[in-house]
Coordinates of C-alpha atoms in Angstrom, one line a residue:
X1 CA 21.3 25.2 -15.3
X2 CA 18.8 24.3 -12.1
X3 CA 18.5 20.5 -11.5
X4 CA 15.1 19.7 -10.4
X5 CA 14.7 15.4 -9.6
X6 CA 11.5 13.7 -9.9
X7 CA 11.5 12.8 -6.0
X8 CA 11.9 16.3 -4.8
X9 CA 8.8 16.9 -7.0
X10 CA 6.4 14.1 -5.9
X11 CA 8.0 15.6 -1.9
X12 CA 6.9 18.7 -3.0
X13 CA 3.5 17.4 -3.5
X14 CA 3.2 15.3 -1.1
X15 CA 3.7 18.0 1.7
X16 CA 1.3 20.2 -0.3
X17 CA -1.3 17.4 -0.2
X18 CA -1.3 16.3 3.4
X19 CA -0.6 19.5 5.1
X20 CA 2.6 19.5 6.3
X21 CA 6.3 17.4 6.4
X22 CA 5.7 15.3 9.4
X23 CA 3.0 13.8 7.3
X24 CA 4.1 13.6 3.9
X25 CA 7.0 11.9 5.4
X26 CA 5.0 9.3 6.2
X27 CA 3.3 8.9 3.6
X28 CA 6.4 8.5 1.1
X29 CA 8.4 6.4 4.4
X30 CA 10.7 9.1 4.5
X31 CA 12.1 10.3 7.9
X32 CA 10.9 13.8 8.2
X33 CA 14.7 15.2 7.9
X34 CA 14.9 13.3 4.8
X35 CA 11.4 15.3 3.5
X36 CA 12.7 18.7 4.7
X37 CA 15.8 18.4 2.7
X38 CA 14.0 17.2 -0.5
X39 CA 12.1 20.9 0.1
X40 CA 15.2 22.8 0.8
X41 CA 16.9 21.8 -2.0
X42 CA 14.2 22.2 -4.8
X43 CA 14.1 25.9 -3.1
X44 CA 17.8 26.1 -3.7
X45 CA 17.5 24.8 -7.4
X46 CA 15.0 27.1 -8.0
X47 CA 16.6 30.2 -5.9
X48 CA 12.7 31.2 -4.7
X49 CA 10.7 30.1 -1.4
X50 CA 8.2 27.7 -2.1
X51 CA 6.2 27.6 1.1
X52 CA 5.7 30.4 4.1
X53 CA 6.6 28.6 7.3
X54 CA 3.8 29.8 9.9
X55 CA 2.6 28.9 13.3
X56 CA -0.6 27.2 11.7
X57 CA 1.3 25.0 9.3
X58 CA 3.1 25.3 5.5
X59 CA 1.4 27.9 2.7
X60 CA 2.2 28.1 -0.5
X61 CA 3.7 30.8 -2.2
X62 CA 3.5 32.4 -5.0
X63 CA 6.3 30.8 -6.6
X64 CA 5.0 27.7 -5.2
X65 CA 1.7 27.5 -6.5
X66 CA 2.9 28.3 -9.8
X67 CA 5.7 25.1 -9.2
X68 CA 2.4 23.5 -8.7
X69 CA 0.6 23.4 -11.4
X70 CA 3.7 22.3 -13.6
X71 CA 4.7 19.4 -10.9
X72 CA 1.3 17.9 -11.2
X73 CA 1.3 18.2 -15.3
X74 CA 5.0 16.7 -14.7
X75 CA 3.1 13.8 -12.9
X76 CA 1.3 12.8 -14.3
X77 CA 3.5 12.5 -17.2
X78 CA 5.8 10.4 -15.0
X79 CA 2.5 8.1 -14.4
X80 CA 2.1 7.5 -18.2
X81 CA 5.8 6.3 -18.5
X82 CA 5.1 4.0 -16.1
X83 CA 2.0 2.4 -17.2
X84 CA 3.7 2.3 -20.6
X85 CA 7.0 1.9 -20.3
X86 CA 8.3 0.7 -17.0
X87 CA 8.4 -3.3 -16.9
X88 CA 6.0 -4.6 -13.7
X89 CA 9.2 -6.0 -12.2
X90 CA 11.0 -3.4 -11.8
X91 CA 8.4 -1.1 -10.3
X92 CA 9.6 -0.5 -6.1
X93 CA 7.5 1.3 -3.6
X94 CA 5.1 0.4 -1.0
X95 CA 1.3 -0.4 -1.5
X96 CA -0.4 0.5 1.5
X97 CA -3.5 -2.1 1.5
X98 CA -6.5 -1.6 4.2
X99 CA -9.0 -4.4 4.2
X100 CA -12.1 -5.5 5.9
X101 CA -12.0 -9.0 8.0
X102 CA -14.5 -10.7 5.7
X103 CA -12.1 -10.1 2.8
X104 CA -9.4 -10.9 5.5
X105 CA -10.3 -14.0 5.4
X106 CA -11.1 -15.5 2.4
X107 CA -9.6 -14.0 -1.2
X108 CA -6.6 -10.7 1.0
X109 CA -3.2 -14.4 0.6
X110 CA -4.5 -14.6 -3.4
X111 CA -4.5 -10.9 -4.1
X112 CA -0.8 -10.6 -2.3
X113 CA -0.2 -13.2 -4.0
X114 CA -0.9 -12.5 -7.1
X115 CA 0.3 -8.4 -6.5
X116 CA 3.8 -9.9 -5.7
X117 CA 3.7 -11.9 -9.1
X118 CA 3.0 -9.1 -10.5
X119 CA 5.6 -6.5 -8.8
X120 CA 8.0 -8.7 -7.6
X121 CA 10.3 -5.5 -5.6
X122 CA 7.0 -4.0 -4.5
X123 CA 6.6 -3.7 -0.7
X124 CA 2.9 -4.6 0.4
X125 CA 1.5 -3.2 3.6
X126 CA -2.2 -4.2 5.1
X127 CA -4.3 -3.5 7.6
X128 CA -7.5 -5.2 8.8
X129 CA -10.0 -3.0 10.7
X130 CA -13.6 -2.1 10.1
X131 CA -14.9 -0.2 7.0
X132 CA -15.9 3.0 9.0
X133 CA -11.9 2.9 9.9
X134 CA -10.6 2.1 6.6
X135 CA -13.1 5.3 4.7
X136 CA -11.3 7.3 7.5
X137 CA -7.4 6.4 6.4
X138 CA -7.9 6.3 2.7
X139 CA -9.7 10.5 3.1
X140 CA -6.8 10.9 5.5
X141 CA -4.0 9.2 2.5
X142 CA -3.0 6.8 5.3
X143 CA -4.3 4.0 3.0
X144 CA -3.8 3.7 -0.7
X145 CA -6.7 1.1 -1.8
X146 CA -9.0 0.3 1.0
X147 CA -11.6 -2.8 0.1
X148 CA -14.2 -2.2 2.8
X149 CA -18.2 -2.2 2.2
X150 CA -19.0 0.9 0.0
X151 CA -19.2 2.6 -1.9
X152 CA -17.6 5.8 -0.4
X153 CA -19.7 8.6 -1.6
X154 CA -17.0 10.8 -2.0
X155 CA -16.0 12.7 -6.0
X156 CA -12.6 11.9 -4.5
X157 CA -12.9 8.3 -4.7
X158 CA -12.9 5.9 -8.0
X159 CA -15.3 2.5 -6.1
X160 CA -15.1 -0.4 -8.2
X161 CA -17.8 -2.8 -7.3
X162 CA -16.9 -6.6 -5.9
X163 CA -18.7 -9.5 -5.6
X164 CA -21.2 -9.4 -2.7
X165 CA -21.2 -12.2 0.4
X166 CA -24.4 -13.8 1.0
X167 CA -25.0 -14.0 5.2
X168 CA -26.4 -16.7 6.3
X169 CA -27.5 -17.8 9.5
X170 CA -25.9 -20.1 12.6
X171 CA -26.2 -22.1 15.7
X172 CA -24.9 -24.8 17.7
X173 CA -25.5 -28.2 16.5
X174 CA -27.4 -28.6 20.0
X175 CA -30.3 -26.2 18.4
X176 CA -31.2 -28.5 15.5
X177 CA -34.5 -29.0 16.5
X178 CA -35.2 -25.5 18.5
X179 CA -34.9 -23.2 15.3
X180 CA -38.2 -22.4 14.1
X181 CA -38.1 -19.2 15.2
X182 CA -35.6 -16.8 16.3
X183 CA -35.7 -16.7 20.1
X184 CA -35.6 -13.0 21.6
X185 CA -33.8 -13.8 24.6
X186 CA -31.4 -15.4 23.0
X187 CA -27.8 -13.5 21.7
X188 CA -27.3 -12.7 18.1
X189 CA -23.6 -12.5 17.4
X190 CA -22.5 -10.4 14.6
X191 CA -20.9 -7.6 12.9
X192 CA -18.8 -4.5 15.4
X193 CA -21.0 -2.1 16.9
X194 CA -20.5 0.9 14.6
X195 CA -21.0 -0.8 10.8
X196 CA -23.0 -1.0 8.1
X197 CA -24.3 -5.1 9.0
X198 CA -24.3 -4.4 12.7
X199 CA -27.2 -1.7 12.2
X200 CA -29.0 -3.4 9.5
X201 CA -29.4 -6.4 11.8
X202 CA -30.5 -4.5 14.6
X203 CA -33.1 -2.8 12.8
X204 CA -34.4 -5.9 10.9
X205 CA -34.5 -7.7 14.6
X206 CA -36.2 -4.9 16.0
X207 CA -39.0 -5.2 13.4
X208 CA -39.3 -8.9 13.2
X209 CA -38.5 -10.4 16.6
X210 CA -38.4 -7.2 18.9
X211 CA -36.8 -4.3 20.7
X212 CA -35.1 -7.2 23.8
X213 CA -33.0 -9.1 21.0
X214 CA -29.6 -9.3 23.0
X215 CA -26.5 -8.0 20.0
X216 CA -23.3 -8.9 20.9
X217 CA -21.5 -7.3 18.8
X218 CA -17.5 -8.4 17.7
X219 CA -14.4 -7.2 15.6
X220 CA -13.3 -10.7 15.2
X221 CA -15.4 -13.3 12.9
X222 CA -13.4 -16.4 13.7
X223 CA -14.6 -15.6 17.6
X224 CA -18.3 -15.3 16.7
X225 CA -18.1 -18.7 15.1
X226 CA -16.7 -20.0 18.0
X227 CA -18.8 -19.0 20.1
X228 CA -21.4 -19.9 18.2
X229 CA -19.8 -23.6 18.3
X230 CA -20.0 -23.2 22.3
X231 CA -23.4 -22.4 21.7
X232 CA -23.4 -18.9 23.5
X233 CA -25.6 -17.4 20.8
X234 CA -26.7 -17.4 17.1
X235 CA -24.9 -15.9 14.5
X236 CA -25.6 -13.9 10.5
X237 CA -22.2 -14.3 9.5
X238 CA -21.0 -14.3 5.8
X239 CA -21.5 -17.9 4.3
X240 CA -18.3 -18.2 2.5
X241 CA -16.5 -18.3 6.4
X242 CA -19.2 -20.5 7.8
X243 CA -18.9 -23.4 5.0
X244 CA -15.4 -24.9 6.9
X245 CA -17.6 -25.4 10.1
X246 CA -20.3 -26.5 8.4
X247 CA -17.9 -29.0 7.1
X248 CA -16.2 -30.2 10.0
X249 CA -19.7 -30.6 11.5
X250 CA -18.7 -27.9 13.6
X251 CA -22.1 -25.6 13.8
X252 CA -25.5 -25.7 11.6
X253 CA -27.0 -23.6 9.2
X254 CA -30.2 -22.6 9.7
X255 CA -33.5 -20.5 7.9
X256 CA -35.7 -18.4 10.6
X257 CA -37.2 -17.2 7.2
X258 CA -35.4 -13.9 6.7
X259 CA -31.9 -13.2 6.3
X260 CA -29.9 -9.7 6.0
X261 CA -28.7 -8.5 2.5
X262 CA -25.2 -9.9 0.7
X263 CA -22.4 -7.8 2.1
X264 CA -21.6 -5.2 -0.4
X265 CA -18.0 -4.8 -1.0
X266 CA -15.9 -2.3 -3.0
X267 CA -12.2 -1.8 -4.0
X268 CA -11.6 2.2 -3.4
X269 CA -9.2 4.3 -3.8
X270 CA -8.2 8.0 -4.5
X271 CA -8.4 9.1 -8.2
X272 CA -5.9 12.0 -7.8
X273 CA -3.3 12.0 -7.9
X274 CA -3.4 9.4 -10.5
X275 CA -1.6 6.2 -10.0
X276 CA -1.3 3.1 -12.5
X277 CA 0.2 0.9 -9.0
X278 CA -2.9 1.9 -7.6
X279 CA -5.6 1.4 -10.3
X280 CA -3.7 -2.2 -11.2
X281 CA -4.3 -3.2 -7.8
X282 CA -8.6 -2.7 -7.5
X283 CA -8.7 -4.3 -10.9
X284 CA -6.3 -7.0 -9.5
X285 CA -9.3 -7.1 -6.7
X286 CA -11.7 -7.9 -8.4
X287 CA -10.2 -10.8 -10.5
X288 CA -9.3 -12.1 -7.4
X289 CA -12.7 -11.5 -5.5
X290 CA -14.2 -13.1 -8.6
X291 CA -12.4 -15.5 -9.0
X292 CA -12.7 -16.9 -4.9
X293 CA -16.8 -16.9 -5.8
X294 CA -16.0 -19.0 -9.3
X295 CA -14.4 -21.3 -7.6
X296 CA -16.9 -21.1 -4.5
X297 CA -20.3 -21.3 -7.2
X298 CA -19.2 -23.6 -10.4

């Protein structure tokens, strides 16, 4: 009697989707020999080769293509069982989160806390990076859920729109009488160079102030606030992050008559393979983000 287990099928699907055993092993949190052994055992159980091993990689055989269709149906059935039957407290596994720094400094701790309450045995791994890198990680299946400046315009990706972040202008307290207009010689501190907020700000400064405004991009928003406090430039940054600095009298907010549009984030994940865990995490992200905004705007 042929015996096939769930983990063998999951490994088979991962190898197909990621193009090889090495990448599949990384996604499944396995060693490469362990992933190879699962594929070998599956082939022995079925009595046929599922892959052609070539110098350029692994390619499905005819039998492998037949198994793929059945494995995807089995995966979907397993997902339905996990959704409808399995107690969340018994769920094990790993969720790989990718988040922008704005999120990391605002409500990421609340999200991780909520997920731990819902899935106590779940291992949560998170990476803080700029949105362009998070998008790349998501599309390469190195990230399960990306909370980034979105949406991701790919047919494979599901996007849940999250509450936006208003931006505001900030300056050192010593500049309180000198901020009616932006000075073309005064540096402007903001998001990293290869981000959407940086590009939009650069275009607006060019139109409203001129082409010679020095821009100091940074991947660290907390560093931007400290540099503003030291009067090394002005900055346009999320108001949610600036409140603490304003309240402590370290910087001031000012209005030059315009401000870039709010930052719009999404919780984005690949629609296939379907995952109740990832979908739930995305919905929890929306709940946490909404609560964060409501708490600060009663």
